[in-house]
Amino acid sequence: ELGPYRHFMQKEIHEQPRAIADTIEAVIDNGAFAPELFGADAAEVLRDIEGVQILACGTSYYAGLTARYWIEAIAGLPCSVEIASEYRYRTAVANPKHLVVTISQSGETLDTMEALKYARSLGHDRTLSICNVPESAIPRASRLVYYTRAGAEIGVASTKAFTTQLVALFTLTATLAKLHGRLDATQEAEHLDALRHLPGSVQHALNLEPQVTGWAERFAPKDNALFLGRGVHYPIALEGALKLKEISYIHAEAYPAGELKHGPLALVDEAMPVVVIAPNDRLLEKVKSNMQEVRARGGELFVFTDEDSHFGPSDGVHVIRAPRHVGVLSPIVHTIPVQLLAYHVALARGTDVDKPRNLAKSVTVE
Ligand code: M6R
């Protein structure tokens, strides 16, 4: 069942080009973003929504955080993202014109299910679930559904579920943008084209594995690591830190790079590896000055960037380049190297990669 791979996690990381291609197949075949992709009465549910409330746990929550950047920038709708276990126990103000989106690989996470029930009890009738397991509890309790087609995910650490959630959320964003008159035919064609090319770009990122393996030995003896990103890549830093802590048991924190001076810089010294997600987007110059702040305190930098960013390795600065910057879908491509890093560091530390201590694949209890 594992084929040439040592662990399910490694296999599932490598399945991502196919998992993404399968998940977007319906959109590509349709040749357009259409509400019907989310259910028969989706046009009616989505047309006049005034905002989006996303609820999820763990990695699925980070998919939601990424989507917020897209939904506000592309669809022009206000979007909040909240951890399901927090939302369900606070007194929230509901707006029935907001769409409640739950994201869950398993479709059985108790807190996400309870958060959905709570939202419904507050008067939220427009509900959509993004889920990988057909007919599981959460999609059954939702009016609209988009199934990711990642296939069974065995490793406790979520990998292909995350990147397929992201393409589903991007599809939702583009569909909402179109319904709300914010996507013309040219932009729609560009987004479809970007999705069509995504499996290839993800494959190129997977080809970086030997370079990432080269970093793993340096991480293996560390006790702590810091992950930095800005904008839409900040949630990818969060996901990278979660992956590393889950399977290698190295304490890892992620921060928006602009927050360094507000506290975490105090932790940086020669012993602290700092992973930076630094693609060539409009925030790159800001990220570069954050990297200088780290170097000035002796922190060792491990930078994931892309080909057109024009900066290379130097003393204490290691650089791995993904291929050409892929624009709006860049966070999906930049997820691959952080997954590979966590996997190879765990391998070097000899932990139980597929079944990390204290964790279960599906969290059906509080
Ligand atoms: O099945 P779900 O997507 O609802 O699960 C949510 C989290 O339990 C899950 O993403 C967890 O954080 C993973 N172990 C992360 O790798």
Short mmCIF file of C-alpha atoms and ligand atoms in Angstrom, two decimals:
data_model
loop_
_atom_site.label_atom_id
_atom_site.label_comp_id
_atom_site.label_asym_id
_atom_site.label_seq_id
_atom_site.Cartn_x
_atom_site.Cartn_y
_atom_site.Cartn_z
CA GLU A 1 0.00 0.00 0.00
CA LEU A 2 2.92 2.34 0.70
CA GLY A 3 4.58 1.74 -2.65
CA PRO A 4 8.00 3.39 -2.77
CA TYR A 5 7.28 5.50 0.35
CA ARG A 6 8.38 4.95 3.94
CA HIS A 7 5.32 6.45 5.57
CA PHE A 8 1.75 7.37 4.68
CA MET A 9 2.61 10.99 5.34
CA GLN A 10 5.32 10.95 2.68
CA LYS A 11 3.01 9.15 0.27
CA GLU A 12 0.21 11.64 0.95
CA ILE A 13 2.54 14.61 0.45
CA HIS A 14 3.44 13.18 -2.95
CA GLU A 15 -0.17 12.51 -3.86
CA GLN A 16 -0.97 16.22 -3.79
CA PRO A 17 -0.73 16.99 -7.54
CA ARG A 18 -3.28 14.24 -8.18
CA ALA A 19 -5.46 15.12 -5.18
CA ILE A 20 -5.60 18.75 -6.31
CA ALA A 21 -6.33 17.79 -9.92
CA ASP A 22 -9.20 15.55 -8.77
CA THR A 23 -10.60 18.24 -6.48
CA ILE A 24 -10.72 20.88 -9.23
CA GLU A 25 -11.86 18.47 -11.95
CA ALA A 26 -15.52 19.51 -11.73
CA VAL A 27 -14.61 23.21 -12.04
CA ILE A 28 -12.23 22.69 -14.93
CA ASP A 29 -14.72 20.43 -16.77
CA ASN A 30 -17.42 23.02 -16.20
CA GLY A 31 -15.14 25.68 -17.68
CA ALA A 32 -16.49 28.27 -15.25
CA PHE A 33 -16.98 28.96 -11.55
CA ALA A 34 -20.61 28.11 -10.88
CA PRO A 35 -22.69 27.95 -7.68
CA GLU A 36 -24.07 24.55 -8.72
CA LEU A 37 -20.66 23.08 -7.85
CA PHE A 38 -21.71 23.55 -4.21
CA GLY A 39 -25.23 22.14 -4.40
CA ALA A 40 -28.52 22.44 -6.24
CA ASP A 41 -29.88 25.52 -4.43
CA ALA A 42 -26.47 27.19 -4.05
CA ALA A 43 -27.23 30.16 -6.28
CA GLU A 44 -30.11 31.08 -3.99
CA VAL A 45 -28.08 30.56 -0.79
CA LEU A 46 -24.99 32.45 -1.98
CA ARG A 47 -26.33 35.28 -4.13
CA ASP A 48 -27.10 37.93 -1.54
CA ILE A 49 -24.79 36.96 1.30
CA GLU A 50 -23.07 39.88 2.98
CA GLY A 51 -20.19 38.10 4.68
CA VAL A 52 -18.54 34.79 5.51
CA GLN A 53 -17.94 33.15 8.90
CA ILE A 54 -15.49 30.25 8.78
CA LEU A 55 -15.35 27.68 11.61
CA ALA A 56 -12.77 24.87 11.89
CA CYS A 57 -10.02 23.28 14.02
CA GLY A 58 -6.29 22.67 13.56
CA THR A 59 -5.00 22.56 10.02
CA SER A 60 -8.52 23.12 8.66
CA TYR A 61 -8.60 26.37 10.65
CA TYR A 62 -5.38 27.46 8.90
CA ALA A 63 -7.03 26.72 5.54
CA GLY A 64 -9.78 29.09 6.70
CA LEU A 65 -7.27 31.77 7.68
CA THR A 66 -5.72 31.57 4.21
CA ALA A 67 -9.16 31.83 2.60
CA ARG A 68 -9.92 35.04 4.48
CA TYR A 69 -7.21 36.84 2.48
CA TRP A 70 -8.78 35.60 -0.76
CA ILE A 71 -12.43 36.18 0.17
CA GLU A 72 -11.91 39.78 1.25
CA ALA A 73 -9.53 40.69 -1.60
CA ILE A 74 -11.21 38.86 -4.48
CA ALA A 75 -14.88 38.54 -3.50
CA GLY A 76 -14.99 41.78 -1.50
CA LEU A 77 -16.91 40.16 1.36
CA PRO A 78 -16.01 40.56 5.02
CA CYS A 79 -14.77 37.27 6.41
CA SER A 80 -14.07 36.10 9.97
CA VAL A 81 -12.37 32.86 10.85
CA GLU A 82 -12.70 31.29 14.26
CA ILE A 83 -11.56 28.16 16.03
CA ALA A 84 -14.67 26.04 16.41
CA SER A 85 -14.10 25.23 20.10
CA GLU A 86 -14.01 28.95 20.88
CA TYR A 87 -17.01 29.94 18.78
CA ARG A 88 -19.28 27.26 20.22
CA TYR A 89 -18.82 28.46 23.80
CA ARG A 90 -19.04 32.20 23.39
CA THR A 91 -22.03 34.45 22.91
CA ALA A 92 -21.75 35.33 19.25
CA VAL A 93 -23.76 37.82 17.23
CA ALA A 94 -25.22 36.11 14.19
CA ASN A 95 -25.98 37.75 10.89
CA PRO A 96 -28.30 35.48 8.90
CA LYS A 97 -26.97 37.09 5.73
CA HIS A 98 -23.56 35.64 6.46
CA LEU A 99 -22.55 32.28 5.05
CA VAL A 100 -21.21 29.86 7.68
CA VAL A 101 -18.44 27.71 6.23
CA THR A 102 -17.19 24.72 8.20
CA ILE A 103 -13.98 23.05 7.07
CA SER A 104 -13.20 19.51 8.18
CA GLN A 105 -11.19 16.73 6.58
CA SER A 106 -12.97 14.00 8.53
CA GLY A 107 -16.38 15.64 8.75
CA GLU A 108 -16.60 14.20 12.26
CA THR A 109 -14.68 16.69 14.43
CA LEU A 110 -16.90 17.23 17.44
CA ASP A 111 -16.09 20.89 18.08
CA THR A 112 -16.67 21.83 14.43
CA MET A 113 -19.97 19.95 14.41
CA GLU A 114 -21.07 21.65 17.63
CA ALA A 115 -20.01 25.07 16.33
CA LEU A 116 -22.17 24.47 13.25
CA LYS A 117 -25.14 23.48 15.42
CA TYR A 118 -24.62 26.57 17.56
CA ALA A 119 -24.46 28.82 14.47
CA ARG A 120 -27.73 27.28 13.25
CA SER A 121 -29.34 27.84 16.64
CA LEU A 122 -28.40 31.53 16.33
CA GLY A 123 -30.31 31.79 13.06
CA HIS A 124 -27.61 30.95 10.52
CA ASP A 125 -29.43 29.07 7.81
CA ARG A 126 -26.86 29.47 5.04
CA THR A 127 -24.30 26.78 5.74
CA LEU A 128 -21.61 25.24 3.58
CA SER A 129 -19.19 22.47 4.44
CA ILE A 130 -15.84 21.70 2.86
CA CYS A 131 -15.10 18.10 3.67
CA ASN A 132 -13.09 15.11 2.47
CA VAL A 133 -15.37 12.30 3.67
CA PRO A 134 -18.66 11.93 1.82
CA GLU A 135 -21.77 11.55 3.98
CA SER A 136 -19.95 12.31 7.22
CA ALA A 137 -21.75 14.23 9.97
CA ILE A 138 -20.75 17.83 9.16
CA PRO A 139 -21.68 17.85 5.44
CA ARG A 140 -24.92 16.06 6.32
CA ALA A 141 -25.79 18.94 8.64
CA SER A 142 -24.96 21.61 6.03
CA ARG A 143 -27.08 22.97 3.18
CA LEU A 144 -24.20 23.18 0.71
CA VAL A 145 -21.15 20.95 0.35
CA TYR A 146 -17.92 20.92 -1.59
CA TYR A 147 -16.12 17.61 -1.31
CA THR A 148 -12.37 17.64 -1.59
CA ARG A 149 -11.15 14.56 -3.41
CA ALA A 150 -7.92 13.97 -1.55
CA GLY A 151 -8.74 10.30 -1.00
CA ALA A 152 -8.27 8.60 2.36
CA GLU A 153 -5.71 10.40 4.53
CA ILE A 154 -4.04 7.96 6.91
CA GLY A 155 -1.23 10.02 8.44
CA VAL A 156 -2.39 11.92 11.52
CA ALA A 157 -0.66 15.03 10.18
CA SER A 158 -2.91 16.54 7.57
CA THR A 159 -1.20 17.21 4.23
CA LYS A 160 -3.20 16.56 1.06
CA ALA A 161 -6.41 17.38 2.93
CA PHE A 162 -5.05 20.90 3.58
CA THR A 163 -4.01 21.74 0.02
CA THR A 164 -7.26 20.36 -1.41
CA GLN A 165 -9.22 22.42 1.15
CA LEU A 166 -7.34 25.46 -0.14
CA VAL A 167 -8.31 24.81 -3.77
CA ALA A 168 -11.92 24.25 -2.68
CA LEU A 169 -11.84 27.55 -0.78
CA PHE A 170 -10.31 29.32 -3.76
CA THR A 171 -13.11 27.94 -5.94
CA LEU A 172 -15.63 29.23 -3.40
CA THR A 173 -13.94 32.65 -3.43
CA ALA A 174 -14.03 32.92 -7.22
CA THR A 175 -17.66 31.74 -7.29
CA LEU A 176 -18.67 34.35 -4.70
CA ALA A 177 -16.73 37.03 -6.58
CA LYS A 178 -18.58 36.15 -9.78
CA LEU A 179 -21.99 36.15 -8.09
CA HIS A 180 -21.23 39.53 -6.60
CA GLY A 181 -20.13 41.10 -9.87
CA ARG A 182 -16.45 41.24 -8.98
CA LEU A 183 -15.08 38.81 -11.55
CA ASP A 184 -15.10 39.64 -15.23
CA ALA A 185 -14.58 37.06 -17.97
CA THR A 186 -10.85 37.80 -18.27
CA GLN A 187 -10.27 37.41 -14.53
CA GLU A 188 -12.34 34.23 -14.47
CA ALA A 189 -10.26 32.78 -17.32
CA GLU A 190 -7.05 33.74 -15.46
CA HIS A 191 -8.17 32.05 -12.24
CA LEU A 192 -9.23 28.90 -14.10
CA ASP A 193 -5.89 28.85 -15.83
CA ALA A 194 -4.06 29.26 -12.53
CA LEU A 195 -5.99 26.28 -11.11
CA ARG A 196 -5.27 24.22 -14.22
CA HIS A 197 -1.52 24.79 -13.84
CA LEU A 198 -1.48 24.23 -10.09
CA PRO A 199 -0.85 20.45 -10.03
CA GLY A 200 2.26 21.04 -12.18
CA SER A 201 3.54 23.79 -9.89
CA VAL A 202 2.97 21.58 -6.85
CA GLN A 203 4.93 18.81 -8.58
CA HIS A 204 7.82 21.22 -9.11
CA ALA A 205 7.74 22.09 -5.42
CA LEU A 206 7.83 18.37 -4.56
CA ASN A 207 11.00 18.10 -6.61
CA LEU A 208 12.66 20.29 -3.95
CA GLU A 209 12.62 17.32 -1.56
CA PRO A 210 16.37 16.54 -1.76
CA GLN A 211 17.19 20.17 -0.88
CA VAL A 212 14.77 20.17 2.05
CA THR A 213 16.23 16.87 3.28
CA GLY A 214 19.57 18.67 3.37
CA TRP A 215 18.14 21.05 5.98
CA ALA A 216 16.61 18.35 8.15
CA GLU A 217 19.86 17.32 9.86
CA ARG A 218 20.41 20.89 11.04
CA PHE A 219 16.92 21.02 12.55
CA ALA A 220 16.95 17.61 14.17
CA PRO A 221 18.95 18.61 17.29
CA LYS A 222 17.03 21.85 17.89
CA ASP A 223 14.53 22.42 20.72
CA ASN A 224 12.69 25.34 19.17
CA ALA A 225 11.92 26.86 15.80
CA LEU A 226 10.23 30.03 14.65
CA PHE A 227 8.18 30.30 11.43
CA LEU A 228 7.51 33.66 9.81
CA GLY A 229 5.29 34.77 6.95
CA ARG A 230 3.28 37.81 5.94
CA GLY A 231 -0.09 38.28 4.32
CA VAL A 232 -1.58 35.19 2.73
CA HIS A 233 1.61 33.27 3.59
CA TYR A 234 1.27 33.86 7.32
CA PRO A 235 -1.22 30.97 7.69
CA ILE A 236 1.30 28.79 5.81
CA ALA A 237 3.88 29.65 8.48
CA LEU A 238 1.29 28.58 11.09
CA GLU A 239 0.73 25.32 9.23
CA GLY A 240 4.51 24.73 8.96
CA ALA A 241 4.92 25.20 12.72
CA LEU A 242 1.99 22.88 13.48
CA LYS A 243 3.38 20.16 11.18
CA LEU A 244 6.82 20.39 12.80
CA LYS A 245 5.53 20.27 16.37
CA GLU A 246 3.04 17.46 15.68
CA ILE A 247 5.44 14.96 14.22
CA SER A 248 8.96 15.97 15.34
CA TYR A 249 7.98 17.27 18.82
CA ILE A 250 10.17 20.33 18.30
CA HIS A 251 8.51 23.35 19.87
CA ALA A 252 7.58 25.60 16.97
CA GLU A 253 5.81 28.96 16.86
CA ALA A 254 4.60 30.96 13.91
CA TYR A 255 4.31 34.71 13.79
CA PRO A 256 3.36 37.28 11.20
CA ALA A 257 6.84 38.64 10.43
CA GLY A 258 5.68 42.18 11.22
CA GLU A 259 5.13 41.12 14.84
CA LEU A 260 8.80 40.22 15.47
CA LYS A 261 9.63 43.48 17.23
CA HIS A 262 6.51 43.17 19.40
CA GLY A 263 7.88 40.21 21.32
CA PRO A 264 9.25 37.11 19.59
CA LEU A 265 12.52 38.79 18.61
CA ALA A 266 13.52 38.33 22.27
CA LEU A 267 13.73 34.58 21.60
CA VAL A 268 16.11 34.87 18.66
CA ASP A 269 19.74 33.87 19.16
CA GLU A 270 22.25 31.50 17.49
CA ALA A 271 20.27 28.48 18.69
CA MET A 272 17.01 29.55 17.06
CA PRO A 273 16.31 28.41 13.50
CA VAL A 274 13.90 30.76 11.77
CA VAL A 275 11.94 29.47 8.78
CA VAL A 276 10.65 32.19 6.50
CA ILE A 277 8.02 31.87 3.80
CA ALA A 278 9.17 34.64 1.46
CA PRO A 279 7.73 34.46 -2.04
CA ASN A 280 8.16 37.26 -4.50
CA ASP A 281 5.00 39.17 -3.69
CA ARG A 282 4.40 42.79 -2.75
CA LEU A 283 5.45 42.11 0.85
CA LEU A 284 8.86 40.66 -0.01
CA GLU A 285 10.80 43.83 0.82
CA LYS A 286 9.10 43.96 4.22
CA VAL A 287 9.95 40.31 4.84
CA LYS A 288 13.58 40.96 3.87
CA SER A 289 13.91 43.64 6.52
CA ASN A 290 12.38 41.23 9.07
CA MET A 291 15.05 38.70 8.05
CA GLN A 292 17.75 41.28 8.71
CA GLU A 293 16.36 41.76 12.21
CA VAL A 294 16.78 38.00 12.77
CA ARG A 295 20.32 37.90 11.35
CA ALA A 296 21.35 40.86 13.49
CA ARG A 297 20.57 38.70 16.58
CA GLY A 298 22.47 35.69 15.20
CA GLY A 299 19.36 33.69 14.23
CA GLU A 300 19.89 31.16 11.43
CA LEU A 301 17.50 31.71 8.53
CA PHE A 302 15.91 29.00 6.40
CA VAL A 303 14.09 30.76 3.60
CA PHE A 304 11.57 29.34 1.16
CA THR A 305 11.23 31.74 -1.76
CA ASP A 306 10.64 31.50 -5.48
CA GLU A 307 12.79 31.85 -8.53
CA ASP A 308 12.12 35.47 -9.34
CA SER A 309 12.88 36.88 -5.90
CA HIS A 310 16.55 37.63 -6.68
CA PHE A 311 18.18 36.93 -3.39
CA GLY A 312 20.55 34.17 -2.65
CA PRO A 313 22.12 32.40 0.30
CA SER A 314 24.67 34.18 2.47
CA ASP A 315 26.28 33.64 5.84
CA GLY A 316 23.62 32.11 8.11
CA VAL A 317 20.98 32.36 5.39
CA HIS A 318 19.89 29.16 3.61
CA VAL A 319 17.60 29.52 0.62
CA ILE A 320 15.39 27.08 -1.26
CA ARG A 321 13.59 28.34 -4.33
CA ALA A 322 10.25 27.13 -5.57
CA PRO A 323 9.73 27.70 -9.28
CA ARG A 324 8.25 30.92 -10.67
CA HIS A 325 5.84 32.78 -8.39
CA VAL A 326 2.35 31.45 -9.15
CA GLY A 327 0.40 34.52 -8.09
CA VAL A 328 -2.73 34.16 -6.03
CA LEU A 329 -2.31 30.39 -5.48
CA SER A 330 1.23 30.80 -4.11
CA PRO A 331 0.30 29.74 -0.53
CA ILE A 332 -0.62 26.29 -1.87
CA VAL A 333 2.76 25.84 -3.57
CA HIS A 334 4.60 27.12 -0.48
CA THR A 335 2.86 24.58 1.73
CA ILE A 336 4.82 21.75 0.11
CA PRO A 337 8.31 22.63 1.42
CA VAL A 338 7.10 23.13 5.01
CA GLN A 339 5.39 19.72 4.92
CA LEU A 340 8.57 18.13 3.57
CA LEU A 341 10.66 19.87 6.21
CA ALA A 342 8.50 18.55 9.06
CA TYR A 343 8.54 15.06 7.57
CA HIS A 344 12.31 14.86 7.12
CA VAL A 345 13.07 16.40 10.53
CA ALA A 346 10.76 13.83 12.16
CA LEU A 347 12.50 11.10 10.19
CA ALA A 348 15.89 12.32 11.42
CA ARG A 349 14.60 12.34 15.01
CA GLY A 350 13.13 8.85 14.65
CA THR A 351 9.60 9.69 15.79
CA ASP A 352 6.47 7.78 14.82
CA VAL A 353 5.63 9.95 11.83
CA ASP A 354 2.21 8.56 10.94
CA LYS A 355 1.00 8.16 14.53
CA PRO A 356 2.50 10.93 16.65
CA ARG A 357 2.15 10.51 20.40
CA ASN A 358 -1.03 11.75 22.13
CA LEU A 359 -2.85 12.55 18.86
CA ALA A 360 -5.75 10.92 17.02
CA LYS A 361 -6.63 11.32 13.36
CA SER A 362 -10.18 12.32 14.07
CA VAL A 363 -11.05 14.24 17.22
CA THR A 364 -14.59 13.16 18.07
CA VAL A 365 -14.36 14.08 21.76
CA GLU A 366 -13.76 17.39 23.49
O1 M6R B 1 -10.92 16.40 10.38
P1 M6R B 1 -10.69 17.86 10.68
O2 M6R B 1 -10.21 18.61 9.49
O3 M6R B 1 -11.91 18.51 11.27
O4 M6R B 1 -9.58 17.88 11.77
C1 M6R B 1 -9.15 19.08 12.36
C2 M6R B 1 -7.87 18.90 13.13
O5 M6R B 1 -8.05 17.95 14.16
C3 M6R B 1 -6.70 18.46 12.23
O6 M6R B 1 -6.52 19.32 11.16
C4 M6R B 1 -5.41 18.37 13.05
O7 M6R B 1 -5.01 19.65 13.46
C5 M6R B 1 -4.32 17.67 12.22
N1 M6R B 1 -3.70 16.65 13.01
C6 M6R B 1 -3.27 18.61 11.72
O8 M6R B 1 -2.25 17.97 11.05
#
